[in-house]
C-alpha atoms as a printed R data frame, in Angstrom:
   type eleno elety resid chain resno       x      y       z
1  ATOM     1    CA   UNK     A     1 111.589 85.562  98.758
2  ATOM     2    CA   UNK     A     2 108.295 84.894 100.472
3  ATOM     3    CA   UNK     A     3 107.989 81.754 102.561
4  ATOM     4    CA   UNK     A     4 104.930 79.487 102.754
5  ATOM     5    CA   UNK     A     5 104.224 80.955 106.209
6  ATOM     6    CA   UNK     A     6 104.180 84.516 104.832
7  ATOM     7    CA   UNK     A     7 107.672 85.351 106.070
8  ATOM     8    CA   UNK     A     8 109.885 87.556 103.916
9  ATOM     9    CA   UNK     A     9 113.547 86.694 103.331
10 ATOM    10    CA   UNK     A    10 115.994 89.301 102.020
11 ATOM    11    CA   UNK     A    11 119.737 89.429 101.431
12 ATOM    12    CA   UNK     A    12 122.005 92.143 102.738
13 ATOM    13    CA   UNK     A    13 124.252 92.872  99.771
14 ATOM    14    CA   UNK     A    14 127.920 93.287 100.813
15 ATOM    15    CA   UNK     A    15 127.235 91.940 104.335
16 ATOM    16    CA   UNK     A    16 126.986 88.211 103.549
17 ATOM    17    CA   UNK     A    17 123.777 87.946 105.565
18 ATOM    18    CA   UNK     A    18 120.154 86.991 105.171
19 ATOM    19    CA   UNK     A    19 117.314 88.565 107.139
20 ATOM    20    CA   UNK     A    20 113.928 87.008 107.766
21 ATOM    21    CA   UNK     A    21 110.858 89.056 108.664
22 ATOM    22    CA   UNK     A    22 107.661 87.597 110.052
23 ATOM    23    CA   UNK     A    23 104.353 88.529 108.376
24 ATOM    24    CA   UNK     A    24 103.953 91.513 110.740
25 ATOM    25    CA   UNK     A    25 107.309 92.953 109.600
26 ATOM    26    CA   UNK     A    26 109.397 92.132 112.687
27 ATOM    27    CA   UNK     A    27 112.815 90.506 112.285
28 ATOM    28    CA   UNK     A    28 112.595 86.843 113.271
29 ATOM    29    CA   UNK     A    29 114.694 86.102 116.397
30 ATOM    30    CA   UNK     A    30 118.079 84.634 115.513
31 ATOM    31    CA   UNK     A    31 118.441 86.630 112.288
32 ATOM    32    CA   UNK     A    32 120.413 87.905 110.427
33 ATOM    33    CA   UNK     A    33 122.175 84.670 109.492
34 ATOM    34    CA   UNK     A    34 125.551 84.509 107.742
35 ATOM    35    CA   UNK     A    35 125.718 82.825 104.345
36 ATOM    36    CA   UNK     A    36 128.617 81.555 102.290
37 ATOM    37    CA   UNK     A    37 129.697 83.531  99.311
38 ATOM    38    CA   UNK     A    38 131.499 86.506  97.960
39 ATOM    39    CA   UNK     A    39 129.728 89.096 100.134
40 ATOM    40    CA   UNK     A    40 127.363 90.070  97.354
41 ATOM    41    CA   UNK     A    41 124.417 87.734  97.696
42 ATOM    42    CA   UNK     A    42 121.646 88.836  95.405
43 ATOM    43    CA   UNK     A    43 118.548 86.728  95.649
44 ATOM    44    CA   UNK     A    44 116.638 84.296  97.820
45 ATOM    45    CA   UNK     A    45 114.311 81.562  96.589
46 ATOM    46    CA   UNK     A    46 112.024 79.832  99.079
47 ATOM    47    CA   UNK     A    47 110.773 76.298  98.510
48 ATOM    48    CA   UNK     A    48 107.377 74.980  99.614
49 ATOM    49    CA   UNK     A    49 108.999 73.229 102.576
50 ATOM    50    CA   UNK     A    50 110.397 76.559 103.850
51 ATOM    51    CA   UNK     A    51 114.034 76.152 102.805
52 ATOM    52    CA   UNK     A    52 115.800 79.261 101.532
53 ATOM    53    CA   UNK     A    53 118.332 79.140  98.696
54 ATOM    54    CA   UNK     A    54 120.669 82.145  98.432
55 ATOM    55    CA   UNK     A    55 122.885 82.772  95.402
56 ATOM    56    CA   UNK     A    56 126.153 84.685  95.258
57 ATOM    57    CA   UNK     A    57 126.334 87.351  92.572
58 ATOM    58    CA   UNK     A    58 129.458 85.907  90.994
59 ATOM    59    CA   UNK     A    59 127.668 82.607  90.473
60 ATOM    60    CA   UNK     A    60 130.102 80.581  92.527
61 ATOM    61    CA   UNK     A    61 128.016 79.828  95.614
62 ATOM    62    CA   UNK     A    62 124.571 78.705  96.632
63 ATOM    63    CA   UNK     A    63 123.637 78.482 100.305
64 ATOM    64    CA   UNK     A    64 120.683 76.482 101.647
65 ATOM    65    CA   UNK     A    65 119.044 77.505 104.915
66 ATOM    66    CA   UNK     A    66 116.169 75.791 106.668
67 ATOM    67    CA   UNK     A    67 113.241 77.766 108.100
68 ATOM    68    CA   UNK     A    68 115.297 78.536 111.225
69 ATOM    69    CA   UNK     A    69 118.331 79.665 109.288
């Protein structure tokens, strides 16, 4: 997902983690962040207030992260 600040959020399938890149492509300090789930997180949706929502591929979990993870 792409945040309102131009950051890019991606999941690391099988690692139960989310990465956040700043607009220049550098990993934001403090990332990757662990997320709940089955280890196969598939997608990230970013809201206008900068929160990230991550879904588990088996449909059993949704994790909410703020802009800082």
